Short mmCIF file of C-alpha atoms and ligand atoms in Angstrom, two decimals:
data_model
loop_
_atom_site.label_atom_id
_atom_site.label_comp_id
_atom_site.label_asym_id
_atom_site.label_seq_id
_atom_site.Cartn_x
_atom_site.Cartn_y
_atom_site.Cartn_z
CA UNK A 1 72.74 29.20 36.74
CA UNK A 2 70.96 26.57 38.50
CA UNK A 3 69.47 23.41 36.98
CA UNK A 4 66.16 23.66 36.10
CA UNK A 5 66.70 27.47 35.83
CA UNK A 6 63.46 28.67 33.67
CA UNK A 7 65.97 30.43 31.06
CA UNK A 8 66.54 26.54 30.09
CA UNK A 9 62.73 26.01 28.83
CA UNK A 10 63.79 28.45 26.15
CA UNK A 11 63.92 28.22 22.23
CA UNK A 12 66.40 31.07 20.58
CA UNK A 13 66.04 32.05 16.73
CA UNK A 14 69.14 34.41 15.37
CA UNK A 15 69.60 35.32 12.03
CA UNK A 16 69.81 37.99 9.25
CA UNK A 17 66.95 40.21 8.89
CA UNK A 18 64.39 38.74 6.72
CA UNK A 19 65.43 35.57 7.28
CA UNK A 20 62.16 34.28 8.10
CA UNK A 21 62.81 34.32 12.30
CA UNK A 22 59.46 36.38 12.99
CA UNK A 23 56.98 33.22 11.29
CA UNK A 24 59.06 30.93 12.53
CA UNK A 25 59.05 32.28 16.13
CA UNK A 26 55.30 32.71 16.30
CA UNK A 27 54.46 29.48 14.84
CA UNK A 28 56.41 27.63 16.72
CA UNK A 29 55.02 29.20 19.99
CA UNK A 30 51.55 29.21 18.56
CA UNK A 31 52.30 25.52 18.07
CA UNK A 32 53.77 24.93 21.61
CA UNK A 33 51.40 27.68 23.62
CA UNK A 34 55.17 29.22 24.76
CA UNK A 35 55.66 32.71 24.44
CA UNK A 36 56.92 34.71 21.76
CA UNK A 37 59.12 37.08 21.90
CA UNK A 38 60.40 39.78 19.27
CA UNK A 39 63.27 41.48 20.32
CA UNK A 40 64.13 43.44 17.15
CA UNK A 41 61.06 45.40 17.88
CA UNK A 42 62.67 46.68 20.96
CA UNK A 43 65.58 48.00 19.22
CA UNK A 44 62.89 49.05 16.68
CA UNK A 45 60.95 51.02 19.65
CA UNK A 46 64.07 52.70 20.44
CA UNK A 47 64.70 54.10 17.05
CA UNK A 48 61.05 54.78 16.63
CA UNK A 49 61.25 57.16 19.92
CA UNK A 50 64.36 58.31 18.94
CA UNK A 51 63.17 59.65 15.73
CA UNK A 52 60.10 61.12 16.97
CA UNK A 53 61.51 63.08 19.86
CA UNK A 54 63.88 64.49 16.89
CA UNK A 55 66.93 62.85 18.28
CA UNK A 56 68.02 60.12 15.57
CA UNK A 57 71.81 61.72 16.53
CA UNK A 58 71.63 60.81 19.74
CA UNK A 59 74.45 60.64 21.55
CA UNK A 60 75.07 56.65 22.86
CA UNK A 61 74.46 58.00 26.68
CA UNK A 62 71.32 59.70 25.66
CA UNK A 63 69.92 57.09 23.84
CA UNK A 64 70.19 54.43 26.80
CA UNK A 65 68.31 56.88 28.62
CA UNK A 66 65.87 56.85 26.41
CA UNK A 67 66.05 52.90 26.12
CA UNK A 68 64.87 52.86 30.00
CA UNK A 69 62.79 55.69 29.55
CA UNK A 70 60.64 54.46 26.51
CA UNK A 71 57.04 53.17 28.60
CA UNK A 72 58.06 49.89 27.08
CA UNK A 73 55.96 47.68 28.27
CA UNK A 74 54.92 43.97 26.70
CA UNK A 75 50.99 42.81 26.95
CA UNK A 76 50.23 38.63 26.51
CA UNK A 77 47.99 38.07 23.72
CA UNK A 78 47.46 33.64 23.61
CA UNK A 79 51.28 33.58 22.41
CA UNK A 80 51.58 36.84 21.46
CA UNK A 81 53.60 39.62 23.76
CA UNK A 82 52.33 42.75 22.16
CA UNK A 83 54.48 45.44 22.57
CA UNK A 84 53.81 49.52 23.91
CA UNK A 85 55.34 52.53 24.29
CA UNK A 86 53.94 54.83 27.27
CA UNK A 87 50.64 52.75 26.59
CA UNK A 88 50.56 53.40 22.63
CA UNK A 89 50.84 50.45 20.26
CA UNK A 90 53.44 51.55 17.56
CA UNK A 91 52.61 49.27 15.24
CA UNK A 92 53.41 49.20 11.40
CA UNK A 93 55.69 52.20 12.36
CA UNK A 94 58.29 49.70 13.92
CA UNK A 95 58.97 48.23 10.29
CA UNK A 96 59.66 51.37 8.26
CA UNK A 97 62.99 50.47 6.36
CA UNK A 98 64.98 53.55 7.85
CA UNK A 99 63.65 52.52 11.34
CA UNK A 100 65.63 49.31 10.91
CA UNK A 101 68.87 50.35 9.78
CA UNK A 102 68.37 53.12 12.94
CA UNK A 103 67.85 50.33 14.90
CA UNK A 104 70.83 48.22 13.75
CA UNK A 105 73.21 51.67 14.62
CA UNK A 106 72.17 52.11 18.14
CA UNK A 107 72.17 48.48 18.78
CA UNK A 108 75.96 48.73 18.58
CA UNK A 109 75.72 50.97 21.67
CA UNK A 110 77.05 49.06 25.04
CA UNK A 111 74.78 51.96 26.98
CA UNK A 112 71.79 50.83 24.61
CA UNK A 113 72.27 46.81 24.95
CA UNK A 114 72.70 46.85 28.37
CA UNK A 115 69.51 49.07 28.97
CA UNK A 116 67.51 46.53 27.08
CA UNK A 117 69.10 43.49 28.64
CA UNK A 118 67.11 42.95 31.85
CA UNK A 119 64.10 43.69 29.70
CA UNK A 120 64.81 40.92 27.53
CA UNK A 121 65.48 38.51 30.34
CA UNK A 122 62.47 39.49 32.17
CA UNK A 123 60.35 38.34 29.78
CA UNK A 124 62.07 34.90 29.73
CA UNK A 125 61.87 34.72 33.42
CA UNK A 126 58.94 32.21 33.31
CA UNK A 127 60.05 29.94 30.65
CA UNK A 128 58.37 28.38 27.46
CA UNK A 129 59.30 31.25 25.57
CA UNK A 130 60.55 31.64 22.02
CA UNK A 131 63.11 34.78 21.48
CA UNK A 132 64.01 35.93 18.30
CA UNK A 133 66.98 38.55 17.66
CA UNK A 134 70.50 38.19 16.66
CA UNK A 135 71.95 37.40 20.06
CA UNK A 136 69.29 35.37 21.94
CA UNK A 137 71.57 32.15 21.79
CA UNK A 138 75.21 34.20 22.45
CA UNK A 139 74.16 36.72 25.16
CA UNK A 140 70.67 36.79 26.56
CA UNK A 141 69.85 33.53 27.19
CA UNK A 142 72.55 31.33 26.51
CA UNK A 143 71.37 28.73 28.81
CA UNK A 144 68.59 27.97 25.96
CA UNK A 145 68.20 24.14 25.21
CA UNK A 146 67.53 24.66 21.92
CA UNK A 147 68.52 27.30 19.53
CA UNK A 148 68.61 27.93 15.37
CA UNK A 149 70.33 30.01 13.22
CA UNK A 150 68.11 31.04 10.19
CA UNK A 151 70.12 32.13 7.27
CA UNK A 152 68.51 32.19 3.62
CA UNK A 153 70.36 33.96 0.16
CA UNK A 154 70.40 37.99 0.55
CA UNK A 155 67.99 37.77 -2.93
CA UNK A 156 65.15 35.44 -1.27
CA UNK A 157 65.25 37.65 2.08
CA UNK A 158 64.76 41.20 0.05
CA UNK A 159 62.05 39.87 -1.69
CA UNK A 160 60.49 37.82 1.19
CA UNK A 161 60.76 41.37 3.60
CA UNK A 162 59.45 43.13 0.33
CA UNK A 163 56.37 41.41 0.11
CA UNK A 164 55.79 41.64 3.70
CA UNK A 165 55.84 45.30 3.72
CA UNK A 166 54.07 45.31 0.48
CA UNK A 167 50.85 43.49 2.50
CA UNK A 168 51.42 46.16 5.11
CA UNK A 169 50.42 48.94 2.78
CA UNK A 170 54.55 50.00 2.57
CA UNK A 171 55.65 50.02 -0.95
CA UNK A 172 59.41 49.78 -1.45
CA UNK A 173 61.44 48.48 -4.10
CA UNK A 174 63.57 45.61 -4.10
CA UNK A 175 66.65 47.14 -4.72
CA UNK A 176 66.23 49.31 -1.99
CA UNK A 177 64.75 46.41 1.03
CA UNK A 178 68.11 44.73 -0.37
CA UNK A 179 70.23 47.58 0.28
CA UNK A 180 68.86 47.82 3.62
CA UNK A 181 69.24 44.43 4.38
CA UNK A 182 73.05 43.94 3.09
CA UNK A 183 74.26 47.16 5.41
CA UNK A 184 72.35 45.69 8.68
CA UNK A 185 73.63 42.33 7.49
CA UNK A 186 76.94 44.03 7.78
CA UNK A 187 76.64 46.38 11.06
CA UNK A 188 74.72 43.60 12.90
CA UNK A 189 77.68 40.80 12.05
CA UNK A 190 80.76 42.68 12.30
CA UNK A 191 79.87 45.43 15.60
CA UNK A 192 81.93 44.59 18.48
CA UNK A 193 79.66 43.95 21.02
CA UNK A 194 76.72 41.00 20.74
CA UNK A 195 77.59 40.67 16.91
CA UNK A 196 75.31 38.25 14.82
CA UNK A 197 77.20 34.72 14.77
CA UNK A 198 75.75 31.57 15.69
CA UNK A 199 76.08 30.11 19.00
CA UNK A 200 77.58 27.60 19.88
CA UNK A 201 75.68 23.87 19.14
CA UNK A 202 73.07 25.67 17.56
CA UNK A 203 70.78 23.99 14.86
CA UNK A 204 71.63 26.13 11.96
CA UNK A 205 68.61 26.01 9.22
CA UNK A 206 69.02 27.61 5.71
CA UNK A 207 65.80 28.83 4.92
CA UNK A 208 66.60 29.55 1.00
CA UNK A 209 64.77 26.86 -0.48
CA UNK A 210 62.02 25.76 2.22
CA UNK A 211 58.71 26.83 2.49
CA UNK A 212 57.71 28.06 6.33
CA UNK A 213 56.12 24.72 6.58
CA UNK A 214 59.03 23.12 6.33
CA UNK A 215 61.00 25.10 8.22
CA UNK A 216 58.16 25.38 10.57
CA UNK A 217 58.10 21.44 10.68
CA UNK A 218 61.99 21.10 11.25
CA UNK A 219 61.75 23.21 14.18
CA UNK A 220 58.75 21.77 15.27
CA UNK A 221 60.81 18.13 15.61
CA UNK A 222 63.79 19.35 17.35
CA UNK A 223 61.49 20.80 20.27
CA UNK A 224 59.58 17.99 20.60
CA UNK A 225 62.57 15.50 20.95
CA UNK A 226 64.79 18.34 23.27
CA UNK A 227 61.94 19.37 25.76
CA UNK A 228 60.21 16.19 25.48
CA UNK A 229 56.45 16.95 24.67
O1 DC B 301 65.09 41.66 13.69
P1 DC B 301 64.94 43.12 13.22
O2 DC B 301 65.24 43.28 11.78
O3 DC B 301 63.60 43.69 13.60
O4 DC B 301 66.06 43.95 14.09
C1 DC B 301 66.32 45.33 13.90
C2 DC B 301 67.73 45.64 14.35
O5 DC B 301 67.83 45.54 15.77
C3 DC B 301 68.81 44.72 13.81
O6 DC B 301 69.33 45.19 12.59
C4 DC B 301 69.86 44.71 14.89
C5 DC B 301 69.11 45.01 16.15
N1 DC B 301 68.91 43.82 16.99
C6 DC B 301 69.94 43.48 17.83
O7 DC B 301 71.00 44.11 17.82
N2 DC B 301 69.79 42.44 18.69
C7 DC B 301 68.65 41.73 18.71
N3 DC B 301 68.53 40.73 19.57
C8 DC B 301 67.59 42.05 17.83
C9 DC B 301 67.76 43.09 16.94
#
């Protein structure tokens, strides 16, 4: 990588699911007009697809297929990169518990992370972007200058994620958003390939007792004194 490659004018969030990475990776790029990018919705997408074309046993070949076969396709909203599928917005659909932990299984898939790879890094080619995922800092742009690992208490994420889906209309109880959580926790941290872990001088923030102000604040700091604004 060269110096001044764009990849460096990036911010990387990893974490646990429900850690709080989604608010903090919009505010922060609401707050620094960068880009946000969600890349558990991709994984998301491909599980969504999956499921509808009545495949969720996919074999790992046929899934990356389907992973470069999706329509996936991200539109700029201000900070926002909204995402579509053959020029349908999935929407709510993305965050349906059993979506997720589909998501998490064919994310182990070498065939599935390298389809979604250059997708990723395409949509950092400009810079000022914010990625959230679990290996943002480790594998797809590990020429960030600034990354975080969110981590908050298994109890406080379930009932965070609950509340979110809650506000979406999805009622699920906590015992089962915290079963969820615990096996993705799980899958996500201990699959060969890509596994959750923090990377390398990353900033990590534990998220248990802050508000997303504070968080939000923290974050806020460190990219003003490592990009200079
Ligand atoms: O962040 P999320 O909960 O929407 O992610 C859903 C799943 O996708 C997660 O359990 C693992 C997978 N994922 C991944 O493997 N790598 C990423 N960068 C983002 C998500």
């Amino acid at each position: 990588m060269k110096k001044n490659d764009p990849f460096e004018n990036v911010i990387t969030i990893d974490g646990p699911g429900g850690a709080g990475k989604s608010t903090l990776a919009q505010g922060l790029a609401h707050a620094l007009d960068w880009l946000c990018l969600d890349t558990g919705a991709i994984y998301r997408a491909l599980a969504l697809t999956l499921t509808e074309l009545g495949l969720p046993d996919a074999t790992p070949r046929a899934a990356g297929l389907t992973a470069q076969d999706m329509g996936l396709e991200f539109r700029r909203e201000g900070a926002q990169c909204r995402l579509f599928l053959h020029g349908r917005e999935p929407g709510e659909a993305l965050r349906a518990p059993e979506i997720g932990l589909l998501a998490s299984a064919v994310s182990a898939w070498p065939e599935v992370r390298s389809a979604l790879l250059p997708i990723q890094r395409a949509a950092g080619r400009e810079g000022r972007l914010v990625a959230e995922g679990r290996d943002m800092g480790t594998v797809v742009f590990p020429e960030a200058r600034l990354k975080f690992f969110l981590v908050a208490d298994l109890s406080v994420r379930a009932e965070r994620r609950r509340l979110e889906l809650a506000a979406q209309g999805v009622e699920v109880t906590l015992a089962k958003v915290t079963a969820e959580l615990k096996a993705r926790d799980l899958a996500d941290a201990t699959r060969s390939l890509a596994p959750l872990a923090p990377s390398p001088g990353a900033v990590t923030v534990d998220s248990t007792d802050m508000t997303v102000a504070e968080v939000l604040a923290l974050a806020l700091q460190e990219a003003k004194e490592t990009f200079d604004l």
